[in-house]
Coordinates of C-alpha atoms in Angstrom, one line a residue:
Chain A
M1 CA -9.7 189.5 -118.4
C2 CA -13.1 187.9 -118.4
S3 CA -13.4 186.3 -115.0
R4 CA -15.2 187.7 -112.0
P5 CA -13.3 188.5 -108.8
E6 CA -12.8 185.5 -106.5
P7 CA -13.2 184.7 -103.7
P8 CA -16.7 186.2 -103.5
E9 CA -16.5 186.5 -99.7
P10 CA -15.8 190.0 -98.4
L11 CA -12.2 190.8 -97.4
R12 CA -12.1 191.4 -93.7
R13 CA -8.4 190.8 -92.8
V14 CA -6.3 193.3 -94.7
A15 CA -2.8 194.5 -94.0
V16 CA -0.8 197.4 -95.3
V17 CA 3.0 196.7 -95.1
G18 CA 5.8 199.3 -95.2
G19 CA 9.5 198.9 -94.7
T20 CA 9.9 195.5 -96.3
H21 CA 13.0 197.2 -97.7
G22 CA 14.3 199.5 -94.9
N23 CA 15.6 202.3 -97.1
E24 CA 12.4 202.8 -99.2
M25 CA 11.0 205.7 -97.3
S26 CA 7.5 206.2 -98.5
G27 CA 6.3 202.9 -97.0
V28 CA 8.6 203.2 -94.0
C29 CA 7.1 206.6 -93.1
L30 CA 3.5 205.7 -93.8
A31 CA 3.7 202.5 -91.8
R32 CA 5.2 204.4 -88.8
Y33 CA 2.5 207.1 -89.2
W34 CA -0.4 204.5 -89.3
L35 CA 1.0 202.6 -86.4
R36 CA 0.5 205.8 -84.4
A37 CA -2.7 206.9 -86.1
P38 CA -4.5 203.9 -87.8
G39 CA -7.8 205.7 -88.4
E40 CA -6.9 206.4 -92.1
L41 CA -6.8 202.6 -92.7
Q42 CA -10.4 202.0 -91.5
R43 CA -13.4 201.5 -93.8
P44 CA -16.9 200.5 -92.8
S45 CA -16.5 196.8 -93.6
F46 CA -12.9 196.3 -92.3
S47 CA -9.8 197.9 -90.7
A48 CA -6.5 197.4 -92.4
V49 CA -3.6 196.6 -90.1
P50 CA -0.4 198.6 -90.5
V51 CA 2.8 196.5 -90.4
L52 CA 6.5 197.6 -90.3
A53 CA 7.9 194.5 -92.0
N54 CA 11.7 194.9 -91.4
P55 CA 12.3 196.9 -88.2
A56 CA 16.1 196.2 -88.1
A57 CA 16.7 197.2 -91.7
T58 CA 14.5 200.2 -91.2
A59 CA 16.4 201.3 -88.1
A60 CA 19.7 200.9 -90.1
C61 CA 18.1 202.6 -93.2
R62 CA 19.3 199.7 -95.4
R63 CA 17.4 197.5 -97.8
Y64 CA 18.1 194.5 -95.5
V65 CA 20.4 193.3 -92.8
D66 CA 21.3 189.8 -93.9
C67 CA 19.2 188.9 -97.0
D68 CA 16.3 190.3 -99.0
L69 CA 13.1 189.9 -96.9
N70 CA 11.0 190.1 -100.0
R71 CA 12.6 186.9 -101.4
A72 CA 12.3 185.0 -98.1
F73 CA 8.7 183.8 -98.2
T74 CA 9.4 180.5 -99.8
S75 CA 8.2 177.2 -98.3
A76 CA 11.9 176.2 -97.8
F77 CA 12.5 179.2 -95.5
L78 CA 9.1 179.2 -93.9
T79 CA 9.0 175.5 -93.0
A80 CA 12.7 174.8 -92.1
R81 CA 13.5 174.4 -88.4
A82 CA 14.5 177.6 -86.8
H83 CA 18.2 177.9 -86.0
P84 CA 20.1 180.7 -84.0
D85 CA 22.3 181.3 -87.1
D86 CA 19.3 181.9 -89.4
P87 CA 19.6 185.3 -91.3
Y88 CA 17.5 188.0 -89.5
E89 CA 15.2 188.3 -92.5
V90 CA 14.4 184.5 -92.5
T91 CA 13.4 184.7 -88.9
R92 CA 11.4 187.8 -89.6
A93 CA 9.7 186.1 -92.6
R94 CA 8.5 183.3 -90.2
E95 CA 7.1 185.9 -87.8
L96 CA 5.3 187.7 -90.6
N97 CA 4.0 184.3 -91.9
Q98 CA 2.6 183.7 -88.4
L99 CA 1.0 187.2 -88.3
L100 CA -0.3 187.4 -91.9
G101 CA -0.4 183.7 -93.0
P102 CA 0.3 180.9 -92.7
K103 CA 0.9 181.1 -96.5
A104 CA -1.5 179.1 -98.6
S105 CA -3.7 178.4 -95.6
G106 CA -7.3 179.2 -94.9
Q107 CA -6.2 181.3 -91.9
A108 CA -4.1 183.7 -94.1
F109 CA -5.0 187.3 -94.4
D110 CA -7.4 188.1 -97.3
F111 CA -5.2 190.9 -98.7
V112 CA -1.8 192.4 -98.2
L113 CA -0.6 195.7 -99.8
D114 CA 3.2 196.0 -99.7
L115 CA 4.8 199.5 -100.2
H116 CA 8.0 200.0 -102.1
N117 CA 10.1 202.6 -103.8
T118 CA 12.6 202.4 -106.6
T119 CA 15.4 204.8 -107.8
A120 CA 14.1 204.1 -111.4
S121 CA 12.0 206.7 -113.0
M122 CA 9.1 204.4 -113.6
G123 CA 6.2 206.3 -112.0
T124 CA 3.7 204.0 -110.4
C125 CA 4.1 200.2 -110.9
L126 CA 1.6 197.7 -109.5
V127 CA 3.4 194.4 -108.8
A128 CA 1.2 191.3 -108.7
E129 CA 2.2 187.7 -108.5
S130 CA 0.3 186.6 -111.6
S131 CA -2.9 187.2 -113.5
H132 CA -4.4 184.3 -111.5
D133 CA -4.8 186.7 -108.6
V134 CA -8.1 187.9 -110.0
F135 CA -8.9 190.2 -107.2
A136 CA -5.5 191.9 -107.6
M137 CA -6.1 192.3 -111.3
H138 CA -9.5 194.0 -110.6
L139 CA -7.8 196.3 -108.0
C140 CA -5.0 197.2 -110.6
H141 CA -7.7 198.1 -113.1
H142 CA -9.5 200.2 -110.6
L143 CA -6.3 202.1 -109.6
Q144 CA -5.4 202.7 -113.3
L145 CA -8.9 204.3 -113.8
Q146 CA -8.4 206.5 -110.8
S147 CA -5.5 208.4 -112.3
P148 CA -5.5 207.9 -116.1
E149 CA -3.1 210.8 -116.6
L150 CA -0.3 209.1 -114.6
P151 CA 1.7 206.1 -115.8
C152 CA 0.5 203.1 -113.7
R153 CA 1.8 199.8 -115.2
V154 CA 1.1 196.3 -114.0
F155 CA 4.0 194.0 -113.6
L156 CA 3.5 190.2 -113.0
Y157 CA 6.6 189.1 -111.2
Q158 CA 6.2 185.3 -110.9
L159 CA 8.0 183.3 -113.6
P160 CA 6.4 180.1 -115.0
G161 CA 7.1 177.2 -112.6
E162 CA 8.6 179.6 -109.9
E163 CA 7.4 179.6 -106.3
S164 CA 6.1 182.9 -105.0
Y165 CA 8.4 184.5 -102.5
S166 CA 7.2 188.1 -101.7
V167 CA 5.7 189.5 -98.5
H168 CA 2.3 189.7 -100.1
S169 CA 2.4 186.1 -101.2
V170 CA 1.6 185.0 -97.6
A171 CA -1.9 186.4 -98.1
K172 CA -4.7 185.0 -100.2
S173 CA -4.4 188.0 -102.5
G174 CA -1.9 190.8 -102.6
L175 CA -0.3 193.7 -104.4
G176 CA 3.0 195.6 -104.3
L177 CA 3.1 199.3 -105.0
E178 CA 6.4 200.4 -106.5
L179 CA 6.9 204.2 -106.8
G180 CA 9.9 206.0 -108.3
P181 CA 12.2 207.7 -108.7
Q182 CA 13.2 208.3 -105.1
P183 CA 16.7 207.9 -103.8
Q184 CA 17.2 205.2 -101.1
G185 CA 16.9 206.7 -97.6
V186 CA 15.3 209.9 -98.9
L187 CA 11.6 210.9 -98.5
R188 CA 10.0 212.9 -101.3
A189 CA 6.7 214.6 -100.4
D190 CA 5.2 214.1 -103.9
L191 CA 5.8 210.3 -103.8
L192 CA 4.6 210.1 -100.2
A193 CA 1.4 211.8 -101.1
R194 CA 1.0 209.6 -104.2
M195 CA 1.6 206.4 -102.1
R196 CA -0.9 207.6 -99.5
A197 CA -3.5 208.3 -102.2
L198 CA -3.0 204.9 -103.8
V199 CA -3.4 203.1 -100.5
A200 CA -6.6 205.0 -99.8
A201 CA -7.9 204.1 -103.3
A202 CA -7.0 200.5 -102.8
L203 CA -8.8 200.4 -99.4
D204 CA -11.8 202.2 -101.0
F205 CA -11.9 199.5 -103.7
I206 CA -11.9 196.7 -101.1
Q207 CA -14.8 198.5 -99.4
L208 CA -16.6 198.7 -102.8
F209 CA -15.9 195.0 -103.3
N210 CA -17.2 194.1 -99.9
Q211 CA -20.4 196.0 -100.5
A212 CA -20.8 194.4 -104.0
S213 CA -20.2 190.9 -102.5
H214 CA -22.9 191.7 -99.9
T215 CA -25.4 192.7 -102.7
G216 CA -24.2 190.0 -105.2
T217 CA -23.1 192.7 -107.7
A218 CA -20.5 191.5 -110.2
F219 CA -17.6 193.6 -111.4
P220 CA -17.5 193.8 -115.2
A221 CA -14.9 192.0 -117.3
F222 CA -12.1 194.1 -118.8
E223 CA -8.9 193.8 -120.7
M224 CA -5.6 195.1 -119.3
E225 CA -2.0 195.5 -120.4
A226 CA 0.6 193.8 -118.1
Y227 CA 4.3 193.3 -118.2
R228 CA 6.5 190.3 -117.5
K229 CA 10.2 189.8 -117.0
V230 CA 11.8 188.7 -120.3
S231 CA 15.4 188.9 -119.3
S232 CA 17.9 190.9 -117.2
V233 CA 20.5 193.1 -118.7
D234 CA 23.4 194.0 -116.4
F235 CA 25.7 197.0 -116.8
P236 CA 28.9 196.4 -118.7
R237 CA 31.6 195.5 -116.1
T238 CA 35.3 195.2 -115.8
E239 CA 36.9 191.8 -115.0
T240 CA 36.8 192.6 -111.3
G241 CA 33.1 193.4 -111.5
D242 CA 33.3 197.2 -111.3
L243 CA 30.9 199.2 -113.5
A244 CA 32.4 199.9 -116.9
G245 CA 29.4 201.9 -118.2
T246 CA 26.5 204.0 -117.1
V247 CA 23.0 204.9 -118.4
H248 CA 23.5 207.6 -121.1
P249 CA 22.8 211.1 -119.8
Q250 CA 20.1 211.6 -122.5
L251 CA 18.3 208.4 -121.3
Q252 CA 18.8 208.9 -117.5
T253 CA 15.5 209.7 -115.7
Q254 CA 13.7 209.8 -119.1
G255 CA 11.7 206.6 -118.6
Q256 CA 8.7 208.3 -117.0
L257 CA 8.6 211.2 -119.4
A258 CA 8.8 208.9 -122.5
S259 CA 5.8 207.0 -121.3
R260 CA 3.5 210.0 -121.0
Chain B
M1 CA 41.0 238.1 -101.6
C2 CA 44.1 240.1 -102.0
S3 CA 46.9 237.8 -101.1
R4 CA 49.0 235.7 -103.5
P5 CA 49.0 231.9 -103.4
E6 CA 51.3 230.4 -100.9
P7 CA 53.5 228.4 -100.6
P8 CA 55.3 229.6 -103.8
E9 CA 56.9 226.1 -104.3
P10 CA 55.4 224.0 -107.0
L11 CA 53.0 221.2 -105.9
R12 CA 54.5 217.9 -106.7
R13 CA 52.7 215.5 -104.3
V14 CA 49.0 215.5 -105.2
A15 CA 46.3 213.0 -104.5
V16 CA 42.7 212.6 -105.9
V17 CA 40.6 210.7 -103.3
G18 CA 37.3 208.9 -104.0
G19 CA 35.1 206.7 -101.9
T20 CA 35.6 208.6 -98.6
H21 CA 31.9 207.9 -98.3
G22 CA 31.4 204.5 -99.8
N23 CA 28.0 205.2 -101.4
E24 CA 28.9 208.4 -103.3
M25 CA 29.5 206.8 -106.6
S26 CA 31.1 209.5 -108.8
G27 CA 34.3 209.4 -106.7
V28 CA 34.1 205.7 -106.1
C29 CA 33.9 204.9 -109.8
L30 CA 36.5 207.5 -110.8
A31 CA 39.0 206.3 -108.2
R32 CA 38.5 202.7 -109.3
Y33 CA 39.0 203.7 -112.9
W34 CA 42.2 205.8 -112.2
L35 CA 43.7 203.0 -110.1
R36 CA 43.5 200.9 -113.3
A37 CA 44.4 203.7 -115.7
P38 CA 46.2 206.6 -113.9
G39 CA 47.3 208.4 -117.1
E40 CA 44.5 210.9 -116.9
L41 CA 46.0 212.2 -113.6
Q42 CA 49.4 213.0 -115.1
R43 CA 50.6 216.5 -115.9
P44 CA 54.0 217.6 -117.0
S45 CA 55.1 218.8 -113.6
F46 CA 53.4 216.1 -111.4
S47 CA 51.4 212.9 -111.4
A48 CA 48.4 212.8 -109.0
V49 CA 47.9 209.6 -107.0
P50 CA 44.4 208.0 -107.1
V51 CA 43.2 206.8 -103.7
L52 CA 40.1 204.8 -102.7
A53 CA 39.7 206.1 -99.2
N54 CA 37.3 203.7 -97.6
P55 CA 37.5 200.3 -99.3
A56 CA 35.2 198.5 -96.7
A57 CA 32.4 201.1 -96.9
T58 CA 32.8 201.1 -100.7
A59 CA 32.5 197.3 -100.9
A60 CA 29.3 197.5 -98.7
C61 CA 28.0 200.5 -100.7
R62 CA 27.5 202.4 -97.4
R63 CA 28.6 205.9 -96.3
Y64 CA 30.8 204.2 -93.6
V65 CA 31.1 201.0 -91.7
D66 CA 31.6 202.2 -88.1
C67 CA 31.9 206.1 -88.2
D68 CA 32.3 208.9 -90.7
L69 CA 35.8 208.7 -92.1
N70 CA 35.5 212.4 -93.2
R71 CA 35.3 213.4 -89.5
A72 CA 38.1 211.1 -88.3
F73 CA 41.2 213.2 -89.1
T74 CA 41.4 215.0 -85.8
S75 CA 44.6 214.9 -83.7
A76 CA 42.7 212.9 -81.0
F77 CA 42.0 210.1 -83.4
L78 CA 45.3 210.3 -85.3
T79 CA 47.6 210.3 -82.3
A80 CA 45.8 207.9 -79.9
R81 CA 47.4 204.5 -79.4
A82 CA 45.9 201.9 -81.8
H83 CA 43.6 199.4 -80.3
P84 CA 41.9 196.3 -81.8
D85 CA 38.5 197.7 -80.9
D86 CA 39.1 201.0 -82.8
P87 CA 36.3 201.8 -85.3
Y88 CA 37.3 200.7 -88.9
E89 CA 37.4 204.3 -90.1
V90 CA 39.7 205.5 -87.3
T91 CA 42.2 202.8 -88.3
R92 CA 41.8 203.8 -91.9
A93 CA 42.2 207.5 -91.1
R94 CA 45.6 206.6 -89.5
E95 CA 46.6 204.7 -92.6
L96 CA 45.6 207.6 -94.8
N97 CA 47.5 210.0 -92.5
Q98 CA 50.6 207.9 -93.0
L99 CA 50.0 207.8 -96.8
L100 CA 49.1 211.5 -97.4
G101 CA 50.4 213.2 -94.2
P102 CA 51.3 213.2 -91.5
K103 CA 48.9 216.1 -91.0
A104 CA 50.4 219.5 -90.3
S105 CA 53.9 218.1 -91.1
G106 CA 56.4 219.1 -93.8
Q107 CA 56.1 215.6 -95.2
A108 CA 52.4 215.9 -95.9
F109 CA 51.1 215.9 -99.5
D110 CA 50.9 219.3 -101.2
F111 CA 47.3 219.0 -102.2
V112 CA 44.4 216.5 -101.8
L113 CA 41.2 216.7 -103.9
D114 CA 38.4 214.7 -102.2
L115 CA 35.3 213.6 -104.3
H116 CA 31.8 213.6 -102.9
N117 CA 28.2 213.4 -103.9
T118 CA 25.0 214.7 -102.2
T119 CA 21.4 213.9 -102.7
A120 CA 20.8 217.7 -102.5
S121 CA 20.1 219.6 -105.7
M122 CA 23.0 222.0 -105.1
G123 CA 24.9 221.6 -108.4
T124 CA 28.7 221.8 -107.8
C125 CA 29.9 222.8 -104.4
L126 CA 33.6 223.4 -103.6
V127 CA 34.3 222.6 -99.9
A128 CA 37.4 224.2 -98.5
E129 CA 38.6 224.3 -94.9
S130 CA 38.8 228.1 -94.6
S131 CA 39.8 231.2 -96.6
H132 CA 43.3 230.8 -95.1
D133 CA 44.0 228.0 -97.6
V134 CA 45.0 230.6 -100.2
F135 CA 45.9 228.0 -102.9
A136 CA 42.5 226.4 -102.5
M137 CA 40.8 229.8 -102.9
H138 CA 42.6 230.5 -106.1
L139 CA 41.7 227.0 -107.4
C140 CA 38.0 227.7 -106.5
H141 CA 38.2 230.9 -108.4
H142 CA 39.7 229.2 -111.4
L143 CA 37.0 226.4 -111.4
Q144 CA 34.2 229.0 -111.2
L145 CA 35.7 230.8 -114.2
Q146 CA 35.8 227.6 -116.2
S147 CA 32.0 227.0 -116.1
P148 CA 30.4 230.4 -115.4
E149 CA 27.0 229.1 -116.5
L150 CA 26.9 226.4 -113.8
P151 CA 26.3 227.0 -110.1
C152 CA 29.6 226.4 -108.4
R153 CA 29.5 227.8 -104.9
V154 CA 32.3 227.8 -102.3
F155 CA 31.6 226.5 -98.8
L156 CA 34.1 227.1 -96.0
Y157 CA 33.4 224.2 -93.6
Q158 CA 35.6 225.0 -90.6
L159 CA 33.9 226.8 -87.7
P160 CA 35.8 229.4 -85.6
G161 CA 38.0 227.6 -83.1
E162 CA 37.2 224.1 -84.5
E163 CA 39.9 221.7 -85.5
S164 CA 39.9 220.5 -89.1
Y165 CA 38.7 216.9 -89.5
S166 CA 38.4 216.1 -93.2
V167 CA 40.4 213.8 -95.4
H168 CA 41.9 216.7 -97.3
S169 CA 42.9 218.4 -94.0
V170 CA 45.9 216.0 -93.8
A171 CA 47.5 217.7 -96.8
K172 CA 49.0 221.2 -96.9
S173 CA 46.1 222.3 -99.0
G174 CA 43.0 220.6 -100.1
L175 CA 39.5 220.8 -101.6
G176 CA 36.4 218.7 -101.5
L177 CA 34.1 218.5 -104.6
E178 CA 30.5 217.9 -103.7
L179 CA 28.1 217.2 -106.7
G180 CA 24.4 216.7 -106.6
P181 CA 21.7 215.6 -106.8
Q182 CA 22.6 211.9 -107.0
P183 CA 21.0 209.1 -105.0
Q184 CA 23.3 207.2 -102.7
G185 CA 24.6 204.1 -104.4
V186 CA 23.6 205.3 -107.9
L187 CA 25.9 206.5 -110.7
R188 CA 24.6 209.2 -113.0
A189 CA 26.6 209.8 -116.2
D190 CA 26.1 213.5 -116.2
L191 CA 27.6 214.0 -112.7
L192 CA 30.4 211.5 -113.4
A193 CA 31.3 213.5 -116.5
R194 CA 31.1 216.8 -114.5
M195 CA 33.3 215.4 -111.7
R196 CA 35.8 214.1 -114.2
A197 CA 36.0 217.5 -115.9
L198 CA 36.3 219.3 -112.6
V199 CA 39.2 217.1 -111.5
A200 CA 40.9 217.6 -114.9
A201 CA 40.5 221.4 -114.5
A202 CA 41.9 221.3 -111.0
L203 CA 44.9 219.4 -112.2
D204 CA 45.4 221.8 -115.1
F205 CA 45.3 224.7 -112.6
I206 CA 48.0 223.0 -110.4
Q207 CA 50.1 222.6 -113.6
L208 CA 49.5 226.3 -114.4
F209 CA 50.5 227.2 -110.8
N210 CA 53.7 225.1 -111.0
Q211 CA 54.6 226.8 -114.3
A212 CA 53.9 230.2 -112.8
S213 CA 56.0 229.4 -109.7
H214 CA 58.8 228.3 -112.0
T215 CA 58.8 231.7 -113.8
G216 CA 57.9 233.8 -110.8
T217 CA 54.5 234.9 -112.2
A218 CA 51.9 235.9 -109.6
F219 CA 48.2 235.2 -109.8
P220 CA 46.1 238.3 -109.7
A221 CA 44.1 239.2 -106.6
F222 CA 40.3 238.7 -106.7
E223 CA 37.1 238.8 -104.7
M224 CA 34.9 235.8 -104.3
E225 CA 31.6 234.9 -102.6
A226 CA 31.8 232.1 -100.1
Y227 CA 29.3 230.4 -97.7
R228 CA 29.7 229.4 -94.1
K229 CA 27.4 227.3 -91.8
V230 CA 25.2 229.6 -89.8
S231 CA 23.0 226.9 -88.1
S232 CA 21.4 223.5 -88.7
V233 CA 17.7 223.1 -89.2
D234 CA 16.4 219.6 -88.6
F235 CA 13.2 218.2 -90.0
P236 CA 10.2 218.4 -87.6
R237 CA 10.1 215.1 -85.7
T238 CA 7.8 213.1 -83.5
E239 CA 8.6 212.4 -79.9
T240 CA 10.3 209.1 -81.0
G241 CA 12.4 210.9 -83.5
D242 CA 10.5 209.8 -86.7
L243 CA 10.1 212.4 -89.4
A244 CA 6.9 214.5 -89.0
G245 CA 7.4 216.6 -92.1
T246 CA 9.0 216.7 -95.5
V247 CA 10.4 219.2 -97.9
H248 CA 7.4 220.8 -99.7
P249 CA 6.9 219.3 -103.2
Q250 CA 7.2 222.7 -104.8
L251 CA 10.6 223.2 -103.1
Q252 CA 12.0 219.7 -103.6
T253 CA 14.9 219.6 -106.1
Q254 CA 14.3 223.3 -106.8
G255 CA 17.6 224.5 -105.1
Q256 CA 19.7 224.3 -108.3
L257 CA 17.0 225.8 -110.5
A258 CA 16.4 228.8 -108.2
S259 CA 20.1 229.6 -108.2
R260 CA 20.4 230.0 -112.0

């Protein structure tokens, strides 16, 4: 990583999004809290906007109602003519595109932070579109330095030639925070506190960046390890699609421990 | 506990029920497995019938579709005239009552074992209707003796004056197995193996009982600790019903450890 963060303009329009998946409770609870008490999202140079991305799925405590909202921000969905039979999440993606985008336009938000949980024991994972999002890469580097004792890996989700589709892809720059393990629909205080601290650290970094862009200070180059998807490995299944195997008991929930 | 098990007749009609709650995966997966390969449920004196209680909720990987199936076995639901607008689970409760009951009749199954999971870290919990189900009490005692190193508490769910409402209440005797912690919709191999071993031990005990009833052998009296519901304590909430508190990180998942 040898480039400097771009764009050099300060980031003024920032959103923190929870409840993109309605049963991932750290982001759901934090978004609800900040909608009542947004002071925690304010910094001297900007005020981040809290957003509850999928209210219907959140009310039902389900990942989604009709289809995965975090796959719905493609140009095909966003530009198609609205129809009464559209899936709920496609309609909601268009609303969020109006609020935070339009995607790939000059009017789009400068930065969107999207909060997720996983049942996997992967600690903290920072989900960026690609290494071309230089601001997100600098933010990841900053977050890793904040808590060097915790696993905090960077995952680049976009495959070569693939269109971006996530909530945070509507903004000029964005990052997903994925914390686990946490059961779906369950709120763990330790992950809630960790998510809250990560968001605070991210907003502090944006403030730092805005100050630096004001004074013309550059952020130093760095190298960073990042992960990409190589392939998917499904569970063994029966002919009818039922599970025919499980994670071995000696491996279950060992991912995080092994990485320390 | 000073009475002998009743009825003294051998138990021939036995069912093992999974998927009463469609996202509690130990029972869902075991029921699906036994429906393909029921040999594991056979004993010399009987063959237990595997039942997937809530196929629609299981397909959707949700606790239920319209209402909680495990509260639907009341006489009000079971005897009311069927209507096209009935909740799915009320219709399904009537079907299961035909299959395993009718409740409180001489034609009802002798014993139903109902398999559940919880996200709570409570180890193994044996859920019986009341201490009046003497056969279930003897079975609980037997299961506790099988694994004295594991927490295996007995919970009597029926409140004074309350009608029974669970799946296993349609049979002459019944028991729920509640294993945790396991996230909803997730299958852990350790809990799957534990559930499978508990079911095998329960069927072995029924076989033992049938042999004893054949020879006129009595089971010795015993004393046993059991738990009842005293009251419910909800999370602190905001005026709109959102969570305003969590389990303290130092207490989260400590229930099982503290009991050892």
